One Martini backbone bead per residue (centre of mass of N, CA, C, O) as a GRO file, in nm:
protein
  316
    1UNK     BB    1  10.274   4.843  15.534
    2UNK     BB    2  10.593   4.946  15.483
    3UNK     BB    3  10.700   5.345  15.493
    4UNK     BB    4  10.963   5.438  15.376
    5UNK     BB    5  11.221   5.690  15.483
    6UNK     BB    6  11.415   5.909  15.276
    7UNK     BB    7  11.736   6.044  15.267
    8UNK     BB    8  11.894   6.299  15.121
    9UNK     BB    9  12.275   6.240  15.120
   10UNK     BB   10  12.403   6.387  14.942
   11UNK     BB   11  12.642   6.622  14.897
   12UNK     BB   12  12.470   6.881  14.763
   13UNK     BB   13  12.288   6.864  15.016
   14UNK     BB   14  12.488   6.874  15.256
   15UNK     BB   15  12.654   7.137  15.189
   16UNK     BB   16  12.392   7.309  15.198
   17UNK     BB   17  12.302   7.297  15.492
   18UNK     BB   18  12.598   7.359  15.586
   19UNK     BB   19  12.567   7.639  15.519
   20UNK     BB   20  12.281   7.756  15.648
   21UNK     BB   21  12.401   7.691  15.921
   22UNK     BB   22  12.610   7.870  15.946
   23UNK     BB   23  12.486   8.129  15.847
   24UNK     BB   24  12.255   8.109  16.125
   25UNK     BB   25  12.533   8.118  16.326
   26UNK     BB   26  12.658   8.398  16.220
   27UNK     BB   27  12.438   8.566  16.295
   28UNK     BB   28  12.390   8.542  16.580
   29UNK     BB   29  12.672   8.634  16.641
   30UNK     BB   30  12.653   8.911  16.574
   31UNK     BB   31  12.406   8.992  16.692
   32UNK     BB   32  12.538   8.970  16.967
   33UNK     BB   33  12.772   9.143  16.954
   34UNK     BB   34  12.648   9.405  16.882
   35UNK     BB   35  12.467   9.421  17.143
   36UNK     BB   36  12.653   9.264  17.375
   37UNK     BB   37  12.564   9.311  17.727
   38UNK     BB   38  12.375   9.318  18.005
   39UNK     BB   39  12.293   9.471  18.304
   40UNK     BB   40  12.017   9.623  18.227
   41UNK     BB   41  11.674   9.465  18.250
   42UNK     BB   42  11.403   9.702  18.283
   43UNK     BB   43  11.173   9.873  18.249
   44UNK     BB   44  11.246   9.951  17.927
   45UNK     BB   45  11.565   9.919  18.026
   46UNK     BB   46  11.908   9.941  17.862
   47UNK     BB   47  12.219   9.834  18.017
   48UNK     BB   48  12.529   9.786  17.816
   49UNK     BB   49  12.777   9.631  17.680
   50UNK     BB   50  13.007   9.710  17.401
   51UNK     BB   51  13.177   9.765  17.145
   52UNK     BB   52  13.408   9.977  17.000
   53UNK     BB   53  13.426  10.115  16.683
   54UNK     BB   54  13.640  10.365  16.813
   55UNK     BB   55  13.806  10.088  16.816
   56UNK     BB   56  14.090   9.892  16.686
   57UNK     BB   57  14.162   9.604  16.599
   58UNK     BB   58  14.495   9.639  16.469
   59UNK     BB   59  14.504   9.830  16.747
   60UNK     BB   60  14.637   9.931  17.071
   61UNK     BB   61  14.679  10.293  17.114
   62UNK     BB   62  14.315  10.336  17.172
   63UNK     BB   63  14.203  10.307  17.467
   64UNK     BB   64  14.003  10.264  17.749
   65UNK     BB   65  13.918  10.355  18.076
   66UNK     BB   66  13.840  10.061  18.082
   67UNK     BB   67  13.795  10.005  18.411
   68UNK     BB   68  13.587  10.173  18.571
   69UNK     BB   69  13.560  10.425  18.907
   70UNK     BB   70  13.245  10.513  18.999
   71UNK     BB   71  13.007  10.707  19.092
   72UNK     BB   72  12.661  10.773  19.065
   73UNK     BB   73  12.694  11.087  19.165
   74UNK     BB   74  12.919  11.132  18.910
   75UNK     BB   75  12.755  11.078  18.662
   76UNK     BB   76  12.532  11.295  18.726
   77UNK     BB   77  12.704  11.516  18.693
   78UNK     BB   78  12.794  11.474  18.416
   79UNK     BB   79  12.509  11.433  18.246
   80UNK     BB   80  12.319  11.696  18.383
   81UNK     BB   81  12.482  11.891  18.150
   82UNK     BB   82  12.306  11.765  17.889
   83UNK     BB   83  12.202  11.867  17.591
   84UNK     BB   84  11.939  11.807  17.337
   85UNK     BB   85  11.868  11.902  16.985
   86UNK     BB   86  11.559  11.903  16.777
   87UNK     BB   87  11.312  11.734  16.552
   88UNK     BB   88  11.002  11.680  16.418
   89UNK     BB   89  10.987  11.588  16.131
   90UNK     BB   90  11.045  11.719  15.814
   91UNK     BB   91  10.935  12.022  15.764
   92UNK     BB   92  10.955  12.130  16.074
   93UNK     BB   93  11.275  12.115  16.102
   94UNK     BB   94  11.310  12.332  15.898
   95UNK     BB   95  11.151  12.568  16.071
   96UNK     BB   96  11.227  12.508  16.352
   97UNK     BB   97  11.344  12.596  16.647
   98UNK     BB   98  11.578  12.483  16.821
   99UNK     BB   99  11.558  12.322  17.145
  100UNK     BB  100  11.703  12.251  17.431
  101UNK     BB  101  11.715  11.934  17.632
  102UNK     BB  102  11.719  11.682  17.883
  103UNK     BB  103  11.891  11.405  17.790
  104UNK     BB  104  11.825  11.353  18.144
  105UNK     BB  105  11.577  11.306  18.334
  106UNK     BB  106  11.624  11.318  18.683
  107UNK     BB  107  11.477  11.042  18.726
  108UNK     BB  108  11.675  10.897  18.524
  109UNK     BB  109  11.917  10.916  18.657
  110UNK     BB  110  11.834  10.769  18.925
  111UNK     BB  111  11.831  10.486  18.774
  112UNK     BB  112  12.085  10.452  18.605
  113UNK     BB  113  12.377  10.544  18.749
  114UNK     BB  114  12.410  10.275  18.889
  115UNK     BB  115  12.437  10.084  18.612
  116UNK     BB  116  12.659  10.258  18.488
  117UNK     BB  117  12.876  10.182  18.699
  118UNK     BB  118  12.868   9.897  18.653
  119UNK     BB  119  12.954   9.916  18.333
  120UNK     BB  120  13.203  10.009  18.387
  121UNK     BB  121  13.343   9.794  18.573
  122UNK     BB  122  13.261   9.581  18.334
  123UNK     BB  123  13.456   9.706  18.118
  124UNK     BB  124  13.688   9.719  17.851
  125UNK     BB  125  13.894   9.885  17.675
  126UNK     BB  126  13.719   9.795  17.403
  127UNK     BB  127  13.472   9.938  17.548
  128UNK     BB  128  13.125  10.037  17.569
  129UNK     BB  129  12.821  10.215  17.710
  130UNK     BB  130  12.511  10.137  17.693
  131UNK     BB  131  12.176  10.294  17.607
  132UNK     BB  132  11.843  10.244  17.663
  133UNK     BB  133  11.511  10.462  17.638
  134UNK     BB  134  11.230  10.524  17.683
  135UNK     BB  135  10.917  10.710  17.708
  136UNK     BB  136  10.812  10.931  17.979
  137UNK     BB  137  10.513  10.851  18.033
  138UNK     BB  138  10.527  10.632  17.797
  139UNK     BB  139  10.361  10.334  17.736
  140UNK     BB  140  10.332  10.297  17.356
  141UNK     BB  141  10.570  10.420  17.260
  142UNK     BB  142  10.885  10.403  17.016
  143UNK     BB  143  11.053  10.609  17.158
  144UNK     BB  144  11.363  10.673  17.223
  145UNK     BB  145  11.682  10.649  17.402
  146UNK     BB  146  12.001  10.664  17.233
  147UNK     BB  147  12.353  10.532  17.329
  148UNK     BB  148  12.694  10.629  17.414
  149UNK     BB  149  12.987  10.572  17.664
  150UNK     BB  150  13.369  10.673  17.703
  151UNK     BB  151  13.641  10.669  17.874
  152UNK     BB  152  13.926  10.893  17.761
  153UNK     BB  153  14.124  11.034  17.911
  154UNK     BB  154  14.004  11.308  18.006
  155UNK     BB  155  13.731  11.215  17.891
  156UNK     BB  156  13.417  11.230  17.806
  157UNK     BB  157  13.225  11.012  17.561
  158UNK     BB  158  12.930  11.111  17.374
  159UNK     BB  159  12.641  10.942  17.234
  160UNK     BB  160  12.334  11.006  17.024
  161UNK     BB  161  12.088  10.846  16.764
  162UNK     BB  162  11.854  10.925  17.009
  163UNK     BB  163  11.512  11.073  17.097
  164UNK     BB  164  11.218  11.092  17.268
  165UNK     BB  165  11.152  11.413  17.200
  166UNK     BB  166  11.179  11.308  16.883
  167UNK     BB  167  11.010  11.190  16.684
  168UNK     BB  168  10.966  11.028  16.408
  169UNK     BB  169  10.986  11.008  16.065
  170UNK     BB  170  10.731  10.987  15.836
  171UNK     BB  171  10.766  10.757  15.598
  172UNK     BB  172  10.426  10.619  15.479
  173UNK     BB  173  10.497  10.302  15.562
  174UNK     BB  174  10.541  10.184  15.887
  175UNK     BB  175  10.835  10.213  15.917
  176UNK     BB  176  11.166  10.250  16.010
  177UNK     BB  177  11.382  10.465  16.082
  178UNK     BB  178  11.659  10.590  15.954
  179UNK     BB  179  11.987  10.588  16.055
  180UNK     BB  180  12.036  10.865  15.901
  181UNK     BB  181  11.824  10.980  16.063
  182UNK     BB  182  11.909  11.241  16.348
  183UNK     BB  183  11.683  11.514  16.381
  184UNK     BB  184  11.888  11.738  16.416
  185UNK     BB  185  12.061  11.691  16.632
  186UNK     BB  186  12.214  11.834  16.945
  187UNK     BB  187  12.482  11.901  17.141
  188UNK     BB  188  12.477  11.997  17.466
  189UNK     BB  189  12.637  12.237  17.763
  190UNK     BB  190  12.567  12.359  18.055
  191UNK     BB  191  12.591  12.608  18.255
  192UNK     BB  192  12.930  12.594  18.417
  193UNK     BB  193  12.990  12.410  18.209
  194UNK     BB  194  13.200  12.307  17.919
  195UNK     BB  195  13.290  12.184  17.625
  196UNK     BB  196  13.512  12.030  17.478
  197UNK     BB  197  13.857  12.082  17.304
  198UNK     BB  198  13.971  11.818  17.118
  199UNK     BB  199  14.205  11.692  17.008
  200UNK     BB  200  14.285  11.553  16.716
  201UNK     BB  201  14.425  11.291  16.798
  202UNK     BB  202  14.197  11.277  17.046
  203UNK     BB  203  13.978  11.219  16.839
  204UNK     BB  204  13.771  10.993  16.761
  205UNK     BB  205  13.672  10.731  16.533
  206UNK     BB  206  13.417  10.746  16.437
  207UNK     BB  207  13.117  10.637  16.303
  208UNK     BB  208  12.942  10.699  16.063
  209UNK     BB  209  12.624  10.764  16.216
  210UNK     BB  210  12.785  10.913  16.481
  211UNK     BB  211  12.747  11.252  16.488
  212UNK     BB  212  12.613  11.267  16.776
  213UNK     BB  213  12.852  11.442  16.999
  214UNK     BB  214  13.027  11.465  17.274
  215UNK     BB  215  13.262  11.645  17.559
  216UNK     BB  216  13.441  11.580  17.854
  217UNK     BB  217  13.581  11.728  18.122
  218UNK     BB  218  13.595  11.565  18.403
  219UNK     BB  219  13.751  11.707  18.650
  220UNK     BB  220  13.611  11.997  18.545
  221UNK     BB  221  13.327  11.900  18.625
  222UNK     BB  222  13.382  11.795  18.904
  223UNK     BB  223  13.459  12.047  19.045
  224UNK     BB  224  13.246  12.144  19.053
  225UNK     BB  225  12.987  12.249  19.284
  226UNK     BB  226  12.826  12.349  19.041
  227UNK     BB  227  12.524  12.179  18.840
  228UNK     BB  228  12.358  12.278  18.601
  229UNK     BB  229  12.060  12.210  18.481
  230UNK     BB  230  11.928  12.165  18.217
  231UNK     BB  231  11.660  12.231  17.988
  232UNK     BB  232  11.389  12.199  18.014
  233UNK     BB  233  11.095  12.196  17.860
  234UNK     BB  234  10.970  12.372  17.622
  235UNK     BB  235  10.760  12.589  17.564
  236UNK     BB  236  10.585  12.733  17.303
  237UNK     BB  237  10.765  12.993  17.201
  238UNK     BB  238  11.023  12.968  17.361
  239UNK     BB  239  11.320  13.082  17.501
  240UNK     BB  240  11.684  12.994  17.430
  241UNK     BB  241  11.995  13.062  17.556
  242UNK     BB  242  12.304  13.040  17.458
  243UNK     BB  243  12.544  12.855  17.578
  244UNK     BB  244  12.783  12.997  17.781
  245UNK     BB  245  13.095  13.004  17.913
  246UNK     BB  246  13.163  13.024  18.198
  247UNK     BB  247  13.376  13.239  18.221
  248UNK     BB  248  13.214  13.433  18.119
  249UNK     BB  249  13.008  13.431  18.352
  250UNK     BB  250  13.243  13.515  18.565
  251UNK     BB  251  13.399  13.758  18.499
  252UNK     BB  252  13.268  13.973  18.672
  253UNK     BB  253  13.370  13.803  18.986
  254UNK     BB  254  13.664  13.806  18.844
  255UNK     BB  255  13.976  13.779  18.797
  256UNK     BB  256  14.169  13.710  18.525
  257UNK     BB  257  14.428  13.494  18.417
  258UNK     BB  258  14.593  13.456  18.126
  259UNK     BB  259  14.490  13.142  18.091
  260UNK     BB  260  14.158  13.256  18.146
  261UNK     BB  261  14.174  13.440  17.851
  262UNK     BB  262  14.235  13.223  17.665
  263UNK     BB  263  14.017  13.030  17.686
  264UNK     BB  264  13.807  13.244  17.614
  265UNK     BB  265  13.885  13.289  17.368
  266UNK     BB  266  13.828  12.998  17.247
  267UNK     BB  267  13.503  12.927  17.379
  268UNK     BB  268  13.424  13.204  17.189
  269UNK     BB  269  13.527  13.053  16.904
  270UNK     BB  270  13.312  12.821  16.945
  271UNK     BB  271  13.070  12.936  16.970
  272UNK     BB  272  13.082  13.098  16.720
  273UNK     BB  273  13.075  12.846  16.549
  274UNK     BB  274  12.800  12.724  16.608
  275UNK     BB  275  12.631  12.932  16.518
  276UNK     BB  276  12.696  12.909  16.235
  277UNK     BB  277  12.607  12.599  16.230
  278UNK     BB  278  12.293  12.729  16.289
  279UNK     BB  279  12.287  12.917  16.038
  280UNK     BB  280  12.340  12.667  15.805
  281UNK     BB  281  12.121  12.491  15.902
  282UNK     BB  282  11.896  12.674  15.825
  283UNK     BB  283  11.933  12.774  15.551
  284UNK     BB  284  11.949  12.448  15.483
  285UNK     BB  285  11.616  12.423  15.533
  286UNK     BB  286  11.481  12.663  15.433
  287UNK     BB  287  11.605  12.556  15.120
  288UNK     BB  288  11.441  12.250  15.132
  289UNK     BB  289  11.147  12.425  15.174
  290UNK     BB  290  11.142  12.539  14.882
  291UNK     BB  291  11.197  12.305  14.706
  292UNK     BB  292  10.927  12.153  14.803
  293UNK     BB  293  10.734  12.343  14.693
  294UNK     BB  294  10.825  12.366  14.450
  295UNK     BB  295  10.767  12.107  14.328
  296UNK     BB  296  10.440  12.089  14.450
  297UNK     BB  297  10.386  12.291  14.208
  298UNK     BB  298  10.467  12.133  13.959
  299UNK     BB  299  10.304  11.863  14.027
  300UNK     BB  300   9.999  12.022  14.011
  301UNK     BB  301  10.064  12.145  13.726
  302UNK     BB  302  10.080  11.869  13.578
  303UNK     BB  303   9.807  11.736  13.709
  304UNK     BB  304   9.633  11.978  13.584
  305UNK     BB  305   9.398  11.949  13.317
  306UNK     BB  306   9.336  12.122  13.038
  307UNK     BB  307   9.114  12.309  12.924
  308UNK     BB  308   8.902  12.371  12.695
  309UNK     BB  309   8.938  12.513  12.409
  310UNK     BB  310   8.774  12.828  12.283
  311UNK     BB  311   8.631  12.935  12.008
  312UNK     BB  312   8.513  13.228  11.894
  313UNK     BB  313   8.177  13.325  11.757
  314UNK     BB  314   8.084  13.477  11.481
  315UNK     BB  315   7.795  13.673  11.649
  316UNK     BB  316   7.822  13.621  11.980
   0.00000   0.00000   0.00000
C-alpha cells in the first residue's frame, strides 16, 4: 500500500509560512547590521566597523572623517592617555570611592592598534570603529571591555559601554546585566593631555545608553612629545588624586601668554564641574545606600512575628 502525504497548501498556511519567514531573514539581517563586519576576530578579541547611530540616516551634514590613515604608534599615543573609573557590584558602588584605571593595559595597545589602525581605513564615513575585549589574564570570565571610537572634526570621540575591570551587577538570577547599567563608569584622560571641550554644535547625538564617553583633540594629543601612561590598577585604600589640566601643571616652568591664561581658566572651570558631579554622585549613592538600609529595617520589622502578650496574674 502507498502512503501519500500531502501538503497543506491553501493560502493562509502559505502566507503564514511566508511572513515567518520574512520575519527570520529580516531578524538575521538586523542582526547582521547591528553587530558590523569584523576586521579582527581571534583570542576572544574583536575589533570591526559598525554604522554609527550619532550619525543621522536623513541628513549627511554630520559625518566621520573617515576613511582616516593613522599609524599604530599614533593610535596607541591617543588611546593610552584614556582612564576610566567605576565599581563593581551595586551596594560595593554606592560606598566605594572610583579609582581611574588604565582603559587599555599596554599589552592591549600593543595588539590592538595595528588592527585599528586597519579598521579606520576601511570605515566609511557613516560608519564607527568598534572593540570587544576579554579581560587580560582571565581564561573564564564574561567580563570584557567594550566600546567604540570615531574621528570627526578635530576630535577623537571615544565611547564605552564596559569595562572588565568593574564585574557585572550580580542580578540573583544568573541573568546578563542591564543595558542601562554603566557600573558608575567615567572616563578620564591623564595629564599632560586633557580632555577636549567640544563645543555644542559640535557634540555627537549619542545614542540612548552610550552616557559614558569622552573626547581628544587630536592634533594637540600628538603634538605633545610625552604622554603620560594612565594610572595602573589601584591597590585597596591608595589615593588616586584628581587628573589636573596639564597647563595648569606646566604654568610654574613657563611663563604663559594670555590666550594659555584662558584656556587655564577654562580647564580650571571643567575640573571644578567634573569635582562638583562627582561629589553629587557620590551623594547620591550614599543616599541610595540610606534608603535600602531603610528598606531592609523595615521588611525586617514586617517579618518578624510579634510574641504573643502575656498579662500579669494577681498574686503571682
Amino acid at each position: 500500500m502507498t502512503v501519500r502525504h500531502y501538503v497543506n497548501c491553501d493560502p493562509v498556511s502559505m502566507l503564514l509560512a511566508g511572513s515567518v519567514l520574512f520575519a527570520v531573514i529580516s531578524v538575521s539581517a538586523c542582526s547582521l547590521f547591528s553587530h558590523g563586519r569584523l576586521v579582527y576576530d581571534r583570542e576572544r578579541i574583536q575589533i570591526g566597523v559598525q554604522a554609527d547611530p550619532s550619525v543621522s540616516r536623513f541628513s549627511q551634514s554630520v559625518l566621520n572623517n573617515h576613511p582616516i590613515n593613522l599609524t599604530p604608534k599614533e593610535i596607541e599615543s591617543l588611546l593610552r592617555v584614556i582612564q576610566v573609573s567605576g565599581y563593581s557590584g551595586t551596594l560595593g558602588g554606592l560606598i566605594a570611592k572610583p579609582q581611574p584605571v588604565s582603559l587599555f593595559t599596554p599589552q592591549e595597545l600593543s595588539i590592538i592598534s595595528g588592527h585599528l589602525a586597519t579598521a579606520f581605513r576601511e570605515a566609511k564615513p557613516t560608519e564607527r570603529v568598534f572593540f570587544s575585549l576579554p579581560k587580560p589574564e582571565a581564561i573564564y570570565s564574561e567580563d570584557r571591555t567594550v566600546g567604540a571610537l570615531f574621528f570627526r572634526g578635530r576630535y577623537l570621540h571615544v565611547v564605552v559601554t564596559d569595562h572588565s575591570s568593574f564585574i557585572r551587577t550580580d542580578t540573583g538570577g544568573g541573568e546578563y546585566r542591564d543595558i542601562r547599567d554603566t557600573k558608575g563608569m567615567k572616563l578620564w584622560v591623564a595629564g599632560p593631555a586633557h580632555a577636549a571641550m567640544v563645543p555644542d554644535p559640535e557634540e555627537p547625538r549619542w545614542a540612548h545608553f552610550e552616557r559614558v564617553h569622552i573626547s581628544l583633540d587630536v592634533k594637540r594629543v600628538l603634538a605633545r612629545k610625552e604622554n603620560v601612561p594612565a594610572a595602573p590598577m589601584n591597590q585597596a585604600g591608595a589615593e588616586t588624586p584628581v587628573p589636573l589640566p596639564a597647563t595648569v601643571q606646566e604654568s610654574g616652568q613657563q611663563s604663559a601668554s594670555p590666550e594659555d591664561l584662558q584656556l587655564q581658566i577654562r580647564e580650571l572651570s571643567v575640573a571644578n564641574e567634573e569635582l562638583k558631579v562627582r561629589l553629587d554622585e557620590q551623594n547620591k549613592r550614599t543616599q541610595q545606600l540610606q534608603d535600602q538600609i531603610e528598606q531592609l529595617r523595615r521588611e525586617l520589622s514586617s517579618s518578624d512575628p510579634k510574641g504573643p502578650s502575656f498579662k500579669a496574674v494577681p498574686g503571682q
